[in-house]
Backbone as a printed PyTorch tensor [residue, N CA C, xyz], in Angstrom:
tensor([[[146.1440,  90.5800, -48.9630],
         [146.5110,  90.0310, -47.6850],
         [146.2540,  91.1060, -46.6280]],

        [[145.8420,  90.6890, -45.3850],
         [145.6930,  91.6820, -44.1980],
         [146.2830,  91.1400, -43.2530]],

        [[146.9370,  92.0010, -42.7900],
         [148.1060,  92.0350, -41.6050],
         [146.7820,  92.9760, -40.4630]],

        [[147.1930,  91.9780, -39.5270],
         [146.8080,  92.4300, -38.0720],
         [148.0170,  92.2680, -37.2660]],

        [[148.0760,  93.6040, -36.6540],
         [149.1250,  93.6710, -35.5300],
         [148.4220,  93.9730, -34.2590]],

        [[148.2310,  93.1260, -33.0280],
         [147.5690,  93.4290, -32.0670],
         [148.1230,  93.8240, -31.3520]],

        [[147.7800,  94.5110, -30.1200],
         [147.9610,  95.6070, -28.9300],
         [149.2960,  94.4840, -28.0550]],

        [[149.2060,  93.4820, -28.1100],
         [149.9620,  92.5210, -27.5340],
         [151.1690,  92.2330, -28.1730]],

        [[151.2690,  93.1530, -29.7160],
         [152.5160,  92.4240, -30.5520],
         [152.3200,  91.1940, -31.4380]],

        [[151.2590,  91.2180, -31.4010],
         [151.2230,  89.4210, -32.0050],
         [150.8040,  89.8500, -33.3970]],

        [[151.5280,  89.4830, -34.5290],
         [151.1740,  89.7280, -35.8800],
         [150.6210,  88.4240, -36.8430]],

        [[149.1270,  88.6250, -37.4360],
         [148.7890,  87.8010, -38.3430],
         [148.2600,  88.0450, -39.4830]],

        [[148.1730,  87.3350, -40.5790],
         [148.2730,  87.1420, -41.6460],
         [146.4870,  86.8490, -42.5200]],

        [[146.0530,  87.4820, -42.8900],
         [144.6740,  87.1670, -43.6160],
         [144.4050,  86.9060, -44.8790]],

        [[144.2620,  86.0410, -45.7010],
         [144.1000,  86.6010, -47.0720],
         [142.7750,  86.3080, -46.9990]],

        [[141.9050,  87.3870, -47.9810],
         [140.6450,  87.5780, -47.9210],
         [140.5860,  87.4340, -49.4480]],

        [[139.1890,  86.4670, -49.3410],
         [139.0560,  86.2790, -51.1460],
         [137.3040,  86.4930, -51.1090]],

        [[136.9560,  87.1530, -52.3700],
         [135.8440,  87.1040, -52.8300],
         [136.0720,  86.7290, -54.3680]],

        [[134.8960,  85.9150, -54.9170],
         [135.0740,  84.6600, -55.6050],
         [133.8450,  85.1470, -56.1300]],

        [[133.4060,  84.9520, -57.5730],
         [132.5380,  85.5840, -58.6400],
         [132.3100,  83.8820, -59.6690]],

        [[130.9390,  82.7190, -58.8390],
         [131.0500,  81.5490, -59.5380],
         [130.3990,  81.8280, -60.2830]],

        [[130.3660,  81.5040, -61.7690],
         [129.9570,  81.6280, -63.2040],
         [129.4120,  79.8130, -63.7930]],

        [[128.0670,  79.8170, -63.5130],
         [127.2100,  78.7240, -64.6010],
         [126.8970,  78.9500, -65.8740]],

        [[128.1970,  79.1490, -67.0480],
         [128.0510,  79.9730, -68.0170],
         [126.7440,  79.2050, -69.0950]],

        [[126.7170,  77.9380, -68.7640],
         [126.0390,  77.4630, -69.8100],
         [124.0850,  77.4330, -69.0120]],

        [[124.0380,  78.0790, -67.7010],
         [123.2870,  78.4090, -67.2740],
         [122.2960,  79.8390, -67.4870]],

        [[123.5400,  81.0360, -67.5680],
         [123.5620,  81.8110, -67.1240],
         [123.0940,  82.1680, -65.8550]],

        [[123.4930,  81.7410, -64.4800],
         [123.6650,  81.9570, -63.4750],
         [124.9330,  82.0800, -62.2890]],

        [[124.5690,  82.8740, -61.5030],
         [125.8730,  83.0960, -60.8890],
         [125.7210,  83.4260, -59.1780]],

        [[126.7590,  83.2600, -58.6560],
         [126.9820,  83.4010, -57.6220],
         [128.2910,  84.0030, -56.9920]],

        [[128.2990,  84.7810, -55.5560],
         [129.4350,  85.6940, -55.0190],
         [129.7360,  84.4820, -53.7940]],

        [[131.1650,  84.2730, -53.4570],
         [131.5870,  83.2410, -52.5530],
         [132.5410,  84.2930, -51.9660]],

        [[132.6170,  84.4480, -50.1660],
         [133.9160,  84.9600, -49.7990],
         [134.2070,  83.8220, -48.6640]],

        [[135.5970,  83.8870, -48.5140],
         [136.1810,  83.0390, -48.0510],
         [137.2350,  83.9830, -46.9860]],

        [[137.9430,  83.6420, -45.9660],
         [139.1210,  83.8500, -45.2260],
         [139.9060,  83.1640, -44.6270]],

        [[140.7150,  82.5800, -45.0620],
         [142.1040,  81.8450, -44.6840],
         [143.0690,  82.5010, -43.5140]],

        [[143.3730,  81.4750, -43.0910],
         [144.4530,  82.4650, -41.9640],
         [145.8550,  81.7320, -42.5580]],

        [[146.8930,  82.5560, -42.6370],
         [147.7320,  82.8160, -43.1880],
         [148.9390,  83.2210, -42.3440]],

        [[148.6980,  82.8240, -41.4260],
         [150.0630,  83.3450, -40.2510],
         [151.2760,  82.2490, -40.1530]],

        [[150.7330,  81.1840, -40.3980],
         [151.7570,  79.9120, -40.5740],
         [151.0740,  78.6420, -41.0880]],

        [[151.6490,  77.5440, -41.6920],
         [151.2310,  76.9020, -42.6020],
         [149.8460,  75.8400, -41.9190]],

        [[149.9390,  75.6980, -40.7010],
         [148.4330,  75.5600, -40.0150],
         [147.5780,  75.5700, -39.6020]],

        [[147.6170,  77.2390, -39.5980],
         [146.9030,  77.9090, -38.6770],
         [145.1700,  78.0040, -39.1250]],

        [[144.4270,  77.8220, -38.1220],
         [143.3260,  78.0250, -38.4380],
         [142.4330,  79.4260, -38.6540]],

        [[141.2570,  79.1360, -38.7580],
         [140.4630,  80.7390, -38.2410],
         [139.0800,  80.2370, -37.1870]],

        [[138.7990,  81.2400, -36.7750],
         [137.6920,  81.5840, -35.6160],
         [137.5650,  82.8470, -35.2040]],

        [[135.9490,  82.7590, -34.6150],
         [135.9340,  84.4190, -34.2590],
         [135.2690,  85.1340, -35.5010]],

        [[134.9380,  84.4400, -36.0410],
         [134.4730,  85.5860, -37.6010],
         [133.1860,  85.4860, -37.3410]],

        [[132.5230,  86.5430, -37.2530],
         [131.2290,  87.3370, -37.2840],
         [131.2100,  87.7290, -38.8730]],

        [[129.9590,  87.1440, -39.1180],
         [128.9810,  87.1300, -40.5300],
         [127.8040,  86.1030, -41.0030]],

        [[127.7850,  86.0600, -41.8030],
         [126.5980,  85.2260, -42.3740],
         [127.2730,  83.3890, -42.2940]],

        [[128.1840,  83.6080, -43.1540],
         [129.1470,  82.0820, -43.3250],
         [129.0370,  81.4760, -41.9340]],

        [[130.2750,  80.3860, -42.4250],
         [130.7500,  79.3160, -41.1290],
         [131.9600,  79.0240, -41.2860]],

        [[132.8960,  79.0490, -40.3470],
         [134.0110,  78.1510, -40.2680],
         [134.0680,  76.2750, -40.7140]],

        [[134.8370,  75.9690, -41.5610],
         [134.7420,  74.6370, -42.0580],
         [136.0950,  74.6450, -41.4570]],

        [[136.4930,  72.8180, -41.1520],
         [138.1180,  72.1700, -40.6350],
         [138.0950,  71.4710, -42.7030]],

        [[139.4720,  71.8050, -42.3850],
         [140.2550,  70.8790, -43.8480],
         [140.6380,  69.5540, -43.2080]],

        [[140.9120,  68.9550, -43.9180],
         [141.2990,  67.5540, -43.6020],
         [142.7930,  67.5180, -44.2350]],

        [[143.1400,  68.4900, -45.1380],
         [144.4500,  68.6120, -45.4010],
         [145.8600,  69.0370, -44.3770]],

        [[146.5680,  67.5930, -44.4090],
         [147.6490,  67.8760, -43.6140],
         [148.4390,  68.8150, -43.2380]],

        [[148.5300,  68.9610, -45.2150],
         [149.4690,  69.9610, -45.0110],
         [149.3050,  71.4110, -45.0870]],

        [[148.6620,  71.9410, -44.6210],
         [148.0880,  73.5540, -44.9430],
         [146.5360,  73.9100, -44.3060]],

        [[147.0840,  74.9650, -43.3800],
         [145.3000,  75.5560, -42.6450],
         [144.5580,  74.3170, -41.9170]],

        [[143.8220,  74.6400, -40.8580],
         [143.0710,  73.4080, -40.5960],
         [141.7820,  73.9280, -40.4300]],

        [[141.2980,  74.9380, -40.4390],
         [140.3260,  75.4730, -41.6040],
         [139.8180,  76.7960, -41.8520]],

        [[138.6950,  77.3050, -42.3970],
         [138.9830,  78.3830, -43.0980],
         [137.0160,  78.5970, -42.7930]],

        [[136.6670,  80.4830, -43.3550],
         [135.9870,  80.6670, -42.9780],
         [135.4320,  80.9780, -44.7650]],

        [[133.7450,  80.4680, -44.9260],
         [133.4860,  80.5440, -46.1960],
         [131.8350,  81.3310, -46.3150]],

        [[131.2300,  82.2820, -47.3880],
         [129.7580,  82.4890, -47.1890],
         [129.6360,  82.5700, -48.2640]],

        [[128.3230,  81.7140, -49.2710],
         [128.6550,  82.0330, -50.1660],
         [126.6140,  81.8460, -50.7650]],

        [[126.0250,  83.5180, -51.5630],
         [125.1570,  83.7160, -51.6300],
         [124.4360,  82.6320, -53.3940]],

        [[123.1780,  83.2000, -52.8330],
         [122.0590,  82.0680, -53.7930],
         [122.3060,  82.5410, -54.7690]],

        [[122.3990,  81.6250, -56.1400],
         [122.5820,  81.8000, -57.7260],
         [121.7380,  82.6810, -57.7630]],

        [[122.0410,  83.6400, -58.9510],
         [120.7430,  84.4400, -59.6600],
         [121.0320,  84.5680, -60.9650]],

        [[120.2500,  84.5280, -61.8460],
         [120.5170,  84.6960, -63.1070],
         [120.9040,  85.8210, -63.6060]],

        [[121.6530,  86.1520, -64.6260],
         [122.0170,  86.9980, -65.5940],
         [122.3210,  87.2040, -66.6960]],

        [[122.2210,  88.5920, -66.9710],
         [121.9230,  88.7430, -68.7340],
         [123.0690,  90.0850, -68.9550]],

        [[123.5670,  90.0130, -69.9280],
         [124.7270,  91.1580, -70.3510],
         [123.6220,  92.3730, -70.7670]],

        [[124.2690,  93.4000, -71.4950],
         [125.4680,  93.3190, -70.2260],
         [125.4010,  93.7190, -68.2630]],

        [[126.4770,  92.7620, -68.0830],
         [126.4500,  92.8240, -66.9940],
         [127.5170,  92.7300, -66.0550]],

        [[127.8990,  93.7550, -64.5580],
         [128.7100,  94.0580, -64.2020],
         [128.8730,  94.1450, -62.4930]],

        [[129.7700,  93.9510, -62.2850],
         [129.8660,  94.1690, -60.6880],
         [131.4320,  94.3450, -60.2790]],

        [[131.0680,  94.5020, -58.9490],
         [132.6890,  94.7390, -58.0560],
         [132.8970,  94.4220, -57.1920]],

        [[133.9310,  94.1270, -56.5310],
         [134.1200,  93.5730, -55.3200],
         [134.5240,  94.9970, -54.0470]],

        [[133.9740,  94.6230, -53.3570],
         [134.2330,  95.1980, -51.9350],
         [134.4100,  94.4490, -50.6880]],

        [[135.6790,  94.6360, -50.0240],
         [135.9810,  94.1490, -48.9940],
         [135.9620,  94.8500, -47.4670]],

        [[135.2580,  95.0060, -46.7690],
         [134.9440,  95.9270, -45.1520],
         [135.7140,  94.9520, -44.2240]],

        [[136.8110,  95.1830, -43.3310],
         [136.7500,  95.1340, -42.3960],
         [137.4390,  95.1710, -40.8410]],

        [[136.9510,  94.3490, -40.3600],
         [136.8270,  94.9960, -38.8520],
         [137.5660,  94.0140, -37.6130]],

        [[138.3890,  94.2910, -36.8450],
         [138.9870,  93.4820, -36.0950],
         [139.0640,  93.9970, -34.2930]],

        [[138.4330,  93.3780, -33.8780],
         [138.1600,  93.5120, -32.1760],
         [138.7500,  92.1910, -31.6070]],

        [[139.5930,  93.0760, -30.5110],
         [140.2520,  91.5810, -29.5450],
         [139.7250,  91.6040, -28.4790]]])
């Protein structure tokens, strides 16, 4: 989770996910990141600079929507390994 506290006092809530999709019977795969805003149970997101896009949920009850990027399958062969890294950066 990332907490932003801005110059104004105003505190919000981020959870940042990176997501590792597995076509096991493929062997192919793909990296998905996503960012939810998390400050209260409807809050949306905007403002995100990157590759992705902001999508709206249609779900009532939770977020009204969220920010997602998520790169082209590539195949793979064991062994095989990776990691996640998360950068970032907040300007008001």
């Amino acid at each position: 989770m990332l907490m932003a506290n801005t110059s104004e006092g105003n505190l919000y809530y981020f959870w940042l996910q990176n997501v590792a999709e597995f076509l096991t019977n493929e062997s192919r795969m793909n990296f998905v990141d996503n960012i939810w805003n998390a400050t209260n149970p409807f809050a949306g997101i905007s403002n995100v600079s990157g590759n992705g896009e902001t999508y709206p949920l249609l779900n009532v009850f939770y977020h009204s929507s969220y920010y997602a990027y998520g790169t082209p399958e590539i195949n793979y062969t064991f062994p095989f390994a990776f990691y996640f890294l998360i950068s970032e950066n907040y300007n008001s």
